[in-house]
């Protein structure tokens, strides 16, 4: 089973590294990394990844994983060929998935009707005609979206369950010791802090 991770400049590293660690641990899974060229691609925090394929050479895959970026609005203006490639490869996939703001690219490609995303990008998803969910993982037919960043691990575990069964998903979860116990309850963050964070995110789009 080929699992293809989409790479592009300023992607968020954990958006694809989390799902990669989960999915690549399964027998028979062959990870691939696709980008516009075969040159190293640098994430928004400086991690460089070397693609195995390009949008011109890879025309089919079993699973696609589209990571998000803190520069998602800039990416929506010029995706560097990602949107066109997604439209082309989507008919060949068993699952087309996204993490964080990656769902806005699926929406731009016209591939999803209901999805989740990072909380700062919900409006960008909604204006593209998508029903926005606040759930951590959303299935919309064969399109699966995960919410912000770390939710990519949850999304990948759900894919493992769908493809390999509940016991396999449990084994992977135990193997990576995925048992989130954050120091802060998400719902306890003051509105003033949340608004400040949103403003910081939006300032990157200028």
JSON list of C-alpha atoms in Angstrom, two decimals:
[
{"chain": "A", "resi": 1, "resn": "UNK", "atom": "CA", "xyz": [0.00, 0.00, 0.00]},
{"chain": "A", "resi": 2, "resn": "UNK", "atom": "CA", "xyz": [1.53, 3.31, -1.12]},
{"chain": "A", "resi": 3, "resn": "UNK", "atom": "CA", "xyz": [1.04, 6.20, 1.31]},
{"chain": "A", "resi": 4, "resn": "UNK", "atom": "CA", "xyz": [2.06, 9.50, -0.23]},
{"chain": "A", "resi": 5, "resn": "UNK", "atom": "CA", "xyz": [2.88, 12.57, 1.83]},
{"chain": "A", "resi": 6, "resn": "UNK", "atom": "CA", "xyz": [2.63, 15.91, 0.05]},
{"chain": "A", "resi": 7, "resn": "UNK", "atom": "CA", "xyz": [5.60, 18.22, 0.63]},
{"chain": "A", "resi": 8, "resn": "UNK", "atom": "CA", "xyz": [5.80, 21.96, 0.00]},
{"chain": "A", "resi": 9, "resn": "UNK", "atom": "CA", "xyz": [7.76, 24.93, 1.40]},
{"chain": "A", "resi": 10, "resn": "UNK", "atom": "CA", "xyz": [6.63, 26.10, 4.87]},
{"chain": "A", "resi": 11, "resn": "UNK", "atom": "CA", "xyz": [4.58, 22.97, 5.61]},
{"chain": "A", "resi": 12, "resn": "UNK", "atom": "CA", "xyz": [4.21, 22.12, 9.29]},
{"chain": "A", "resi": 13, "resn": "UNK", "atom": "CA", "xyz": [6.53, 19.24, 10.12]},
{"chain": "A", "resi": 14, "resn": "UNK", "atom": "CA", "xyz": [4.40, 17.46, 12.74]},
{"chain": "A", "resi": 15, "resn": "UNK", "atom": "CA", "xyz": [1.45, 17.45, 10.32]},
{"chain": "A", "resi": 16, "resn": "UNK", "atom": "CA", "xyz": [3.15, 14.77, 8.26]},
{"chain": "A", "resi": 17, "resn": "UNK", "atom": "CA", "xyz": [5.72, 13.31, 10.67]},
{"chain": "A", "resi": 18, "resn": "UNK", "atom": "CA", "xyz": [2.99, 12.21, 13.10]},
{"chain": "A", "resi": 19, "resn": "UNK", "atom": "CA", "xyz": [0.92, 10.36, 10.47]},
{"chain": "A", "resi": 20, "resn": "UNK", "atom": "CA", "xyz": [4.12, 9.04, 8.90]},
{"chain": "A", "resi": 21, "resn": "UNK", "atom": "CA", "xyz": [5.25, 7.36, 12.14]},
{"chain": "A", "resi": 22, "resn": "UNK", "atom": "CA", "xyz": [1.83, 5.78, 12.58]},
{"chain": "A", "resi": 23, "resn": "UNK", "atom": "CA", "xyz": [1.21, 4.60, 9.02]},
{"chain": "A", "resi": 24, "resn": "UNK", "atom": "CA", "xyz": [4.77, 3.59, 8.14]},
{"chain": "A", "resi": 25, "resn": "UNK", "atom": "CA", "xyz": [4.80, 1.17, 11.09]},
{"chain": "A", "resi": 26, "resn": "UNK", "atom": "CA", "xyz": [2.23, -1.04, 9.36]},
{"chain": "A", "resi": 27, "resn": "UNK", "atom": "CA", "xyz": [3.34, -4.06, 7.28]},
{"chain": "A", "resi": 28, "resn": "UNK", "atom": "CA", "xyz": [3.06, -3.60, 3.55]},
{"chain": "A", "resi": 29, "resn": "UNK", "atom": "CA", "xyz": [3.01, 0.21, 3.71]},
{"chain": "A", "resi": 30, "resn": "UNK", "atom": "CA", "xyz": [5.42, 1.99, 1.35]},
{"chain": "A", "resi": 31, "resn": "UNK", "atom": "CA", "xyz": [5.83, 5.68, 2.23]},
{"chain": "A", "resi": 32, "resn": "UNK", "atom": "CA", "xyz": [6.42, 8.14, -0.60]},
{"chain": "A", "resi": 33, "resn": "UNK", "atom": "CA", "xyz": [7.02, 11.87, -0.55]},
{"chain": "A", "resi": 34, "resn": "UNK", "atom": "CA", "xyz": [5.81, 13.98, -3.45]},
{"chain": "A", "resi": 35, "resn": "UNK", "atom": "CA", "xyz": [6.64, 17.60, -4.26]},
{"chain": "A", "resi": 36, "resn": "UNK", "atom": "CA", "xyz": [6.98, 19.94, -7.22]},
{"chain": "A", "resi": 37, "resn": "UNK", "atom": "CA", "xyz": [10.65, 18.95, -7.68]},
{"chain": "A", "resi": 38, "resn": "UNK", "atom": "CA", "xyz": [13.08, 16.43, -6.21]},
{"chain": "A", "resi": 39, "resn": "UNK", "atom": "CA", "xyz": [14.97, 19.11, -4.30]},
{"chain": "A", "resi": 40, "resn": "UNK", "atom": "CA", "xyz": [14.85, 19.20, -0.46]},
{"chain": "A", "resi": 41, "resn": "UNK", "atom": "CA", "xyz": [11.70, 20.82, 0.93]},
{"chain": "A", "resi": 42, "resn": "UNK", "atom": "CA", "xyz": [11.97, 22.88, 4.11]},
{"chain": "A", "resi": 43, "resn": "UNK", "atom": "CA", "xyz": [9.19, 23.05, 6.71]},
{"chain": "A", "resi": 44, "resn": "UNK", "atom": "CA", "xyz": [8.11, 26.26, 8.44]},
{"chain": "A", "resi": 45, "resn": "UNK", "atom": "CA", "xyz": [10.45, 25.44, 11.33]},
{"chain": "A", "resi": 46, "resn": "UNK", "atom": "CA", "xyz": [13.42, 24.43, 9.18]},
{"chain": "A", "resi": 47, "resn": "UNK", "atom": "CA", "xyz": [13.16, 20.63, 8.86]},
{"chain": "A", "resi": 48, "resn": "UNK", "atom": "CA", "xyz": [14.24, 19.54, 5.36]},
{"chain": "A", "resi": 49, "resn": "UNK", "atom": "CA", "xyz": [12.78, 16.47, 3.67]},
{"chain": "A", "resi": 50, "resn": "UNK", "atom": "CA", "xyz": [13.86, 14.99, 0.34]},
{"chain": "A", "resi": 51, "resn": "UNK", "atom": "CA", "xyz": [10.99, 13.95, -1.97]},
{"chain": "A", "resi": 52, "resn": "UNK", "atom": "CA", "xyz": [10.90, 10.57, -3.68]},
{"chain": "A", "resi": 53, "resn": "UNK", "atom": "CA", "xyz": [8.55, 11.67, -6.47]},
{"chain": "A", "resi": 54, "resn": "UNK", "atom": "CA", "xyz": [7.24, 14.76, -8.22]},
{"chain": "A", "resi": 55, "resn": "UNK", "atom": "CA", "xyz": [3.75, 15.87, -9.19]},
{"chain": "A", "resi": 56, "resn": "UNK", "atom": "CA", "xyz": [4.68, 15.13, -12.81]},
{"chain": "A", "resi": 57, "resn": "UNK", "atom": "CA", "xyz": [5.78, 11.54, -12.19]},
{"chain": "A", "resi": 58, "resn": "UNK", "atom": "CA", "xyz": [3.41, 10.25, -9.49]},
{"chain": "A", "resi": 59, "resn": "UNK", "atom": "CA", "xyz": [-0.07, 9.80, -10.91]},
{"chain": "A", "resi": 60, "resn": "UNK", "atom": "CA", "xyz": [-1.67, 7.29, -8.52]},
{"chain": "A", "resi": 61, "resn": "UNK", "atom": "CA", "xyz": [-1.43, 6.22, -4.89]},
{"chain": "A", "resi": 62, "resn": "UNK", "atom": "CA", "xyz": [-3.49, 4.42, -2.27]},
{"chain": "A", "resi": 63, "resn": "UNK", "atom": "CA", "xyz": [-3.43, 7.10, 0.41]},
{"chain": "A", "resi": 64, "resn": "UNK", "atom": "CA", "xyz": [-2.59, 10.80, 0.22]},
{"chain": "A", "resi": 65, "resn": "UNK", "atom": "CA", "xyz": [-1.71, 12.84, 3.31]},
{"chain": "A", "resi": 66, "resn": "UNK", "atom": "CA", "xyz": [-1.75, 16.62, 2.88]},
{"chain": "A", "resi": 67, "resn": "UNK", "atom": "CA", "xyz": [-0.12, 18.52, 5.75]},
{"chain": "A", "resi": 68, "resn": "UNK", "atom": "CA", "xyz": [-1.03, 22.06, 6.69]},
{"chain": "A", "resi": 69, "resn": "UNK", "atom": "CA", "xyz": [1.03, 25.21, 7.04]},
{"chain": "A", "resi": 70, "resn": "UNK", "atom": "CA", "xyz": [1.08, 28.34, 9.14]},
{"chain": "A", "resi": 71, "resn": "UNK", "atom": "CA", "xyz": [1.14, 30.16, 5.77]},
{"chain": "A", "resi": 72, "resn": "UNK", "atom": "CA", "xyz": [-2.04, 28.55, 4.45]},
{"chain": "A", "resi": 73, "resn": "UNK", "atom": "CA", "xyz": [-3.60, 31.67, 2.95]},
{"chain": "A", "resi": 74, "resn": "UNK", "atom": "CA", "xyz": [-0.49, 32.40, 0.93]},
{"chain": "A", "resi": 75, "resn": "UNK", "atom": "CA", "xyz": [-0.56, 28.79, -0.23]},
{"chain": "A", "resi": 76, "resn": "UNK", "atom": "CA", "xyz": [-4.19, 29.07, -1.31]},
{"chain": "A", "resi": 77, "resn": "UNK", "atom": "CA", "xyz": [-3.23, 31.94, -3.63]},
{"chain": "A", "resi": 78, "resn": "UNK", "atom": "CA", "xyz": [-0.54, 29.81, -5.28]},
{"chain": "A", "resi": 79, "resn": "UNK", "atom": "CA", "xyz": [-0.33, 26.15, -4.30]},
{"chain": "A", "resi": 80, "resn": "UNK", "atom": "CA", "xyz": [2.61, 25.41, -6.57]},
{"chain": "A", "resi": 81, "resn": "UNK", "atom": "CA", "xyz": [0.70, 22.69, -8.38]},
{"chain": "A", "resi": 82, "resn": "UNK", "atom": "CA", "xyz": [-0.65, 20.91, -5.28]},
{"chain": "A", "resi": 83, "resn": "UNK", "atom": "CA", "xyz": [-4.33, 21.63, -5.97]},
{"chain": "A", "resi": 84, "resn": "UNK", "atom": "CA", "xyz": [-4.10, 20.48, -9.59]},
{"chain": "A", "resi": 85, "resn": "UNK", "atom": "CA", "xyz": [-2.23, 17.31, -8.57]},
{"chain": "A", "resi": 86, "resn": "UNK", "atom": "CA", "xyz": [-4.81, 16.51, -5.90]},
{"chain": "A", "resi": 87, "resn": "UNK", "atom": "CA", "xyz": [-7.62, 16.75, -8.44]},
{"chain": "A", "resi": 88, "resn": "UNK", "atom": "CA", "xyz": [-5.71, 14.41, -10.76]},
{"chain": "A", "resi": 89, "resn": "UNK", "atom": "CA", "xyz": [-4.69, 11.80, -8.19]},
{"chain": "A", "resi": 90, "resn": "UNK", "atom": "CA", "xyz": [-7.86, 11.77, -6.05]},
{"chain": "A", "resi": 91, "resn": "UNK", "atom": "CA", "xyz": [-9.79, 9.37, -8.35]},
{"chain": "A", "resi": 92, "resn": "UNK", "atom": "CA", "xyz": [-7.01, 6.78, -7.85]},
{"chain": "A", "resi": 93, "resn": "UNK", "atom": "CA", "xyz": [-6.90, 6.88, -4.04]},
{"chain": "A", "resi": 94, "resn": "UNK", "atom": "CA", "xyz": [-8.60, 4.76, -1.43]},
{"chain": "A", "resi": 95, "resn": "UNK", "atom": "CA", "xyz": [-8.20, 7.56, 1.10]},
{"chain": "A", "resi": 96, "resn": "UNK", "atom": "CA", "xyz": [-7.43, 11.24, 0.53]},
{"chain": "A", "resi": 97, "resn": "UNK", "atom": "CA", "xyz": [-6.53, 12.86, 3.83]},
{"chain": "A", "resi": 98, "resn": "UNK", "atom": "CA", "xyz": [-5.42, 16.13, 5.36]},
{"chain": "A", "resi": 99, "resn": "UNK", "atom": "CA", "xyz": [-4.04, 17.47, 8.61]},
{"chain": "A", "resi": 100, "resn": "UNK", "atom": "CA", "xyz": [-4.60, 20.94, 10.01]},
{"chain": "A", "resi": 101, "resn": "UNK", "atom": "CA", "xyz": [-4.93, 23.62, 7.28]},
{"chain": "A", "resi": 102, "resn": "UNK", "atom": "CA", "xyz": [-4.24, 20.98, 4.64]},
{"chain": "A", "resi": 103, "resn": "UNK", "atom": "CA", "xyz": [-8.02, 20.61, 4.44]},
{"chain": "A", "resi": 104, "resn": "UNK", "atom": "CA", "xyz": [-8.22, 24.07, 2.83]},
{"chain": "A", "resi": 105, "resn": "UNK", "atom": "CA", "xyz": [-6.23, 22.65, -0.09]},
{"chain": "A", "resi": 106, "resn": "UNK", "atom": "CA", "xyz": [-8.70, 19.77, -0.40]},
{"chain": "A", "resi": 107, "resn": "UNK", "atom": "CA", "xyz": [-11.49, 22.34, -0.37]},
{"chain": "A", "resi": 108, "resn": "UNK", "atom": "CA", "xyz": [-9.76, 24.45, -3.00]},
{"chain": "A", "resi": 109, "resn": "UNK", "atom": "CA", "xyz": [-9.51, 21.33, -5.15]},
{"chain": "A", "resi": 110, "resn": "UNK", "atom": "CA", "xyz": [-13.24, 20.69, -4.66]},
{"chain": "A", "resi": 111, "resn": "UNK", "atom": "CA", "xyz": [-12.73, 17.29, -3.05]},
{"chain": "A", "resi": 112, "resn": "UNK", "atom": "CA", "xyz": [-14.48, 17.66, 0.30]},
{"chain": "A", "resi": 113, "resn": "UNK", "atom": "CA", "xyz": [-17.91, 18.71, 1.56]},
{"chain": "A", "resi": 114, "resn": "UNK", "atom": "CA", "xyz": [-17.39, 18.33, 5.33]},
{"chain": "A", "resi": 115, "resn": "UNK", "atom": "CA", "xyz": [-14.07, 18.65, 7.14]},
{"chain": "A", "resi": 116, "resn": "UNK", "atom": "CA", "xyz": [-12.18, 19.82, 10.19]},
{"chain": "A", "resi": 117, "resn": "UNK", "atom": "CA", "xyz": [-9.10, 22.01, 10.32]},
{"chain": "A", "resi": 118, "resn": "UNK", "atom": "CA", "xyz": [-6.99, 24.14, 12.63]},
{"chain": "A", "resi": 119, "resn": "UNK", "atom": "CA", "xyz": [-9.27, 26.49, 14.57]},
{"chain": "A", "resi": 120, "resn": "UNK", "atom": "CA", "xyz": [-7.62, 29.56, 13.00]},
{"chain": "A", "resi": 121, "resn": "UNK", "atom": "CA", "xyz": [-8.54, 28.41, 9.48]},
{"chain": "A", "resi": 122, "resn": "UNK", "atom": "CA", "xyz": [-12.20, 27.49, 9.92]},
{"chain": "A", "resi": 123, "resn": "UNK", "atom": "CA", "xyz": [-13.46, 30.60, 8.12]},
{"chain": "A", "resi": 124, "resn": "UNK", "atom": "CA", "xyz": [-11.20, 29.87, 5.13]},
{"chain": "A", "resi": 125, "resn": "UNK", "atom": "CA", "xyz": [-12.70, 26.40, 4.93]},
{"chain": "A", "resi": 126, "resn": "UNK", "atom": "CA", "xyz": [-16.26, 27.65, 5.28]},
{"chain": "A", "resi": 127, "resn": "UNK", "atom": "CA", "xyz": [-16.01, 30.27, 2.51]},
{"chain": "A", "resi": 128, "resn": "UNK", "atom": "CA", "xyz": [-15.04, 27.43, 0.15]},
{"chain": "A", "resi": 129, "resn": "UNK", "atom": "CA", "xyz": [-18.43, 25.80, 0.68]},
{"chain": "A", "resi": 130, "resn": "UNK", "atom": "CA", "xyz": [-17.31, 23.19, 3.20]},
{"chain": "A", "resi": 131, "resn": "UNK", "atom": "CA", "xyz": [-19.34, 22.24, 6.27]},
{"chain": "A", "resi": 132, "resn": "UNK", "atom": "CA", "xyz": [-16.88, 22.90, 9.08]},
{"chain": "A", "resi": 133, "resn": "UNK", "atom": "CA", "xyz": [-16.67, 20.49, 12.00]},
{"chain": "A", "resi": 134, "resn": "UNK", "atom": "CA", "xyz": [-14.86, 21.02, 15.29]},
{"chain": "A", "resi": 135, "resn": "UNK", "atom": "CA", "xyz": [-14.32, 17.27, 15.68]},
{"chain": "A", "resi": 136, "resn": "UNK", "atom": "CA", "xyz": [-10.74, 16.03, 15.88]},
{"chain": "A", "resi": 137, "resn": "UNK", "atom": "CA", "xyz": [-11.18, 13.65, 12.92]},
{"chain": "A", "resi": 138, "resn": "UNK", "atom": "CA", "xyz": [-13.86, 13.80, 10.23]},
{"chain": "A", "resi": 139, "resn": "UNK", "atom": "CA", "xyz": [-14.72, 11.19, 7.59]},
{"chain": "A", "resi": 140, "resn": "UNK", "atom": "CA", "xyz": [-16.43, 12.49, 4.44]},
{"chain": "A", "resi": 141, "resn": "UNK", "atom": "CA", "xyz": [-16.64, 9.47, 2.21]},
{"chain": "A", "resi": 142, "resn": "UNK", "atom": "CA", "xyz": [-13.06, 8.56, 1.37]},
{"chain": "A", "resi": 143, "resn": "UNK", "atom": "CA", "xyz": [-11.81, 12.01, 2.41]},
{"chain": "A", "resi": 144, "resn": "UNK", "atom": "CA", "xyz": [-10.54, 12.15, 5.99]},
{"chain": "A", "resi": 145, "resn": "UNK", "atom": "CA", "xyz": [-9.44, 15.33, 7.75]},
{"chain": "A", "resi": 146, "resn": "UNK", "atom": "CA", "xyz": [-7.67, 15.88, 11.04]},
{"chain": "A", "resi": 147, "resn": "UNK", "atom": "CA", "xyz": [-7.85, 19.08, 13.06]},
{"chain": "A", "resi": 148, "resn": "UNK", "atom": "CA", "xyz": [-4.80, 21.09, 14.10]},
{"chain": "A", "resi": 149, "resn": "UNK", "atom": "CA", "xyz": [-1.27, 19.64, 13.94]},
{"chain": "A", "resi": 150, "resn": "UNK", "atom": "CA", "xyz": [-1.19, 16.87, 16.59]},
{"chain": "A", "resi": 151, "resn": "UNK", "atom": "CA", "xyz": [-4.61, 15.63, 15.40]},
{"chain": "A", "resi": 152, "resn": "UNK", "atom": "CA", "xyz": [-2.78, 14.09, 12.47]},
{"chain": "A", "resi": 153, "resn": "UNK", "atom": "CA", "xyz": [-1.80, 11.26, 14.81]},
{"chain": "A", "resi": 154, "resn": "UNK", "atom": "CA", "xyz": [-5.47, 10.65, 15.67]},
{"chain": "A", "resi": 155, "resn": "UNK", "atom": "CA", "xyz": [-6.36, 10.73, 11.98]},
{"chain": "A", "resi": 156, "resn": "UNK", "atom": "CA", "xyz": [-3.65, 8.21, 11.11]},
{"chain": "A", "resi": 157, "resn": "UNK", "atom": "CA", "xyz": [-4.72, 5.88, 13.93]},
{"chain": "A", "resi": 158, "resn": "UNK", "atom": "CA", "xyz": [-8.27, 5.97, 12.57]},
{"chain": "A", "resi": 159, "resn": "UNK", "atom": "CA", "xyz": [-6.92, 5.04, 9.14]},
{"chain": "A", "resi": 160, "resn": "UNK", "atom": "CA", "xyz": [-4.97, 2.12, 10.63]},
{"chain": "A", "resi": 161, "resn": "UNK", "atom": "CA", "xyz": [-8.17, 0.95, 12.30]},
{"chain": "A", "resi": 162, "resn": "UNK", "atom": "CA", "xyz": [-10.09, 1.21, 9.02]},
{"chain": "A", "resi": 163, "resn": "UNK", "atom": "CA", "xyz": [-7.44, -0.67, 7.04]},
{"chain": "A", "resi": 164, "resn": "UNK", "atom": "CA", "xyz": [-5.94, -3.11, 9.55]},
{"chain": "A", "resi": 165, "resn": "UNK", "atom": "CA", "xyz": [-8.48, -3.39, 12.35]},
{"chain": "A", "resi": 166, "resn": "UNK", "atom": "CA", "xyz": [-8.99, -2.11, 15.88]},
{"chain": "A", "resi": 167, "resn": "UNK", "atom": "CA", "xyz": [-6.30, -4.31, 17.44]},
{"chain": "A", "resi": 168, "resn": "UNK", "atom": "CA", "xyz": [-3.68, -2.99, 15.03]},
{"chain": "A", "resi": 169, "resn": "UNK", "atom": "CA", "xyz": [-4.62, 0.59, 15.84]},
{"chain": "A", "resi": 170, "resn": "UNK", "atom": "CA", "xyz": [-4.43, -0.15, 19.56]},
{"chain": "A", "resi": 171, "resn": "UNK", "atom": "CA", "xyz": [-1.01, -1.76, 19.12]},
{"chain": "A", "resi": 172, "resn": "UNK", "atom": "CA", "xyz": [0.35, 1.27, 17.26]},
{"chain": "A", "resi": 173, "resn": "UNK", "atom": "CA", "xyz": [-1.08, 3.66, 19.84]},
{"chain": "A", "resi": 174, "resn": "UNK", "atom": "CA", "xyz": [0.55, 1.72, 22.67]},
{"chain": "A", "resi": 175, "resn": "UNK", "atom": "CA", "xyz": [3.77, 1.39, 20.69]},
{"chain": "A", "resi": 176, "resn": "UNK", "atom": "CA", "xyz": [4.16, 5.14, 20.27]},
{"chain": "A", "resi": 177, "resn": "UNK", "atom": "CA", "xyz": [2.79, 5.77, 23.80]},
{"chain": "A", "resi": 178, "resn": "UNK", "atom": "CA", "xyz": [0.17, 8.14, 22.45]},
{"chain": "A", "resi": 179, "resn": "UNK", "atom": "CA", "xyz": [-1.76, 9.16, 25.54]},
{"chain": "A", "resi": 180, "resn": "UNK", "atom": "CA", "xyz": [-2.25, 12.94, 25.40]},
{"chain": "A", "resi": 181, "resn": "UNK", "atom": "CA", "xyz": [-2.23, 14.60, 28.82]},
{"chain": "A", "resi": 182, "resn": "UNK", "atom": "CA", "xyz": [-1.51, 18.26, 28.02]},
{"chain": "A", "resi": 183, "resn": "UNK", "atom": "CA", "xyz": [-0.65, 20.64, 30.84]},
{"chain": "A", "resi": 184, "resn": "UNK", "atom": "CA", "xyz": [-3.51, 22.89, 29.75]},
{"chain": "A", "resi": 185, "resn": "UNK", "atom": "CA", "xyz": [-7.10, 21.95, 29.01]},
{"chain": "A", "resi": 186, "resn": "UNK", "atom": "CA", "xyz": [-7.87, 23.22, 25.51]},
{"chain": "A", "resi": 187, "resn": "UNK", "atom": "CA", "xyz": [-11.24, 24.63, 26.59]},
{"chain": "A", "resi": 188, "resn": "UNK", "atom": "CA", "xyz": [-9.69, 26.50, 29.53]},
{"chain": "A", "resi": 189, "resn": "UNK", "atom": "CA", "xyz": [-7.61, 28.85, 27.38]},
{"chain": "A", "resi": 190, "resn": "UNK", "atom": "CA", "xyz": [-8.92, 32.41, 27.92]},
{"chain": "A", "resi": 191, "resn": "UNK", "atom": "CA", "xyz": [-10.58, 34.07, 24.94]},
{"chain": "A", "resi": 192, "resn": "UNK", "atom": "CA", "xyz": [-8.08, 36.91, 25.09]},
{"chain": "A", "resi": 193, "resn": "UNK", "atom": "CA", "xyz": [-5.21, 34.46, 24.66]},
{"chain": "A", "resi": 194, "resn": "UNK", "atom": "CA", "xyz": [-6.99, 32.65, 21.84]},
{"chain": "A", "resi": 195, "resn": "UNK", "atom": "CA", "xyz": [-7.63, 35.94, 20.04]},
{"chain": "A", "resi": 196, "resn": "UNK", "atom": "CA", "xyz": [-3.98, 36.91, 20.44]},
{"chain": "A", "resi": 197, "resn": "UNK", "atom": "CA", "xyz": [-2.88, 33.59, 18.97]},
{"chain": "A", "resi": 198, "resn": "UNK", "atom": "CA", "xyz": [-5.27, 33.98, 16.07]},
{"chain": "A", "resi": 199, "resn": "UNK", "atom": "CA", "xyz": [-3.95, 37.45, 15.37]},
{"chain": "A", "resi": 200, "resn": "UNK", "atom": "CA", "xyz": [-0.41, 36.06, 15.38]},
{"chain": "A", "resi": 201, "resn": "UNK", "atom": "CA", "xyz": [-1.37, 33.38, 12.90]},
{"chain": "A", "resi": 202, "resn": "UNK", "atom": "CA", "xyz": [-3.13, 35.86, 10.65]},
{"chain": "A", "resi": 203, "resn": "UNK", "atom": "CA", "xyz": [-0.17, 38.24, 10.73]},
{"chain": "A", "resi": 204, "resn": "UNK", "atom": "CA", "xyz": [1.85, 35.54, 8.93]},
{"chain": "A", "resi": 205, "resn": "UNK", "atom": "CA", "xyz": [-0.57, 35.76, 6.03]},
{"chain": "A", "resi": 206, "resn": "UNK", "atom": "CA", "xyz": [0.17, 39.42, 5.34]}
]
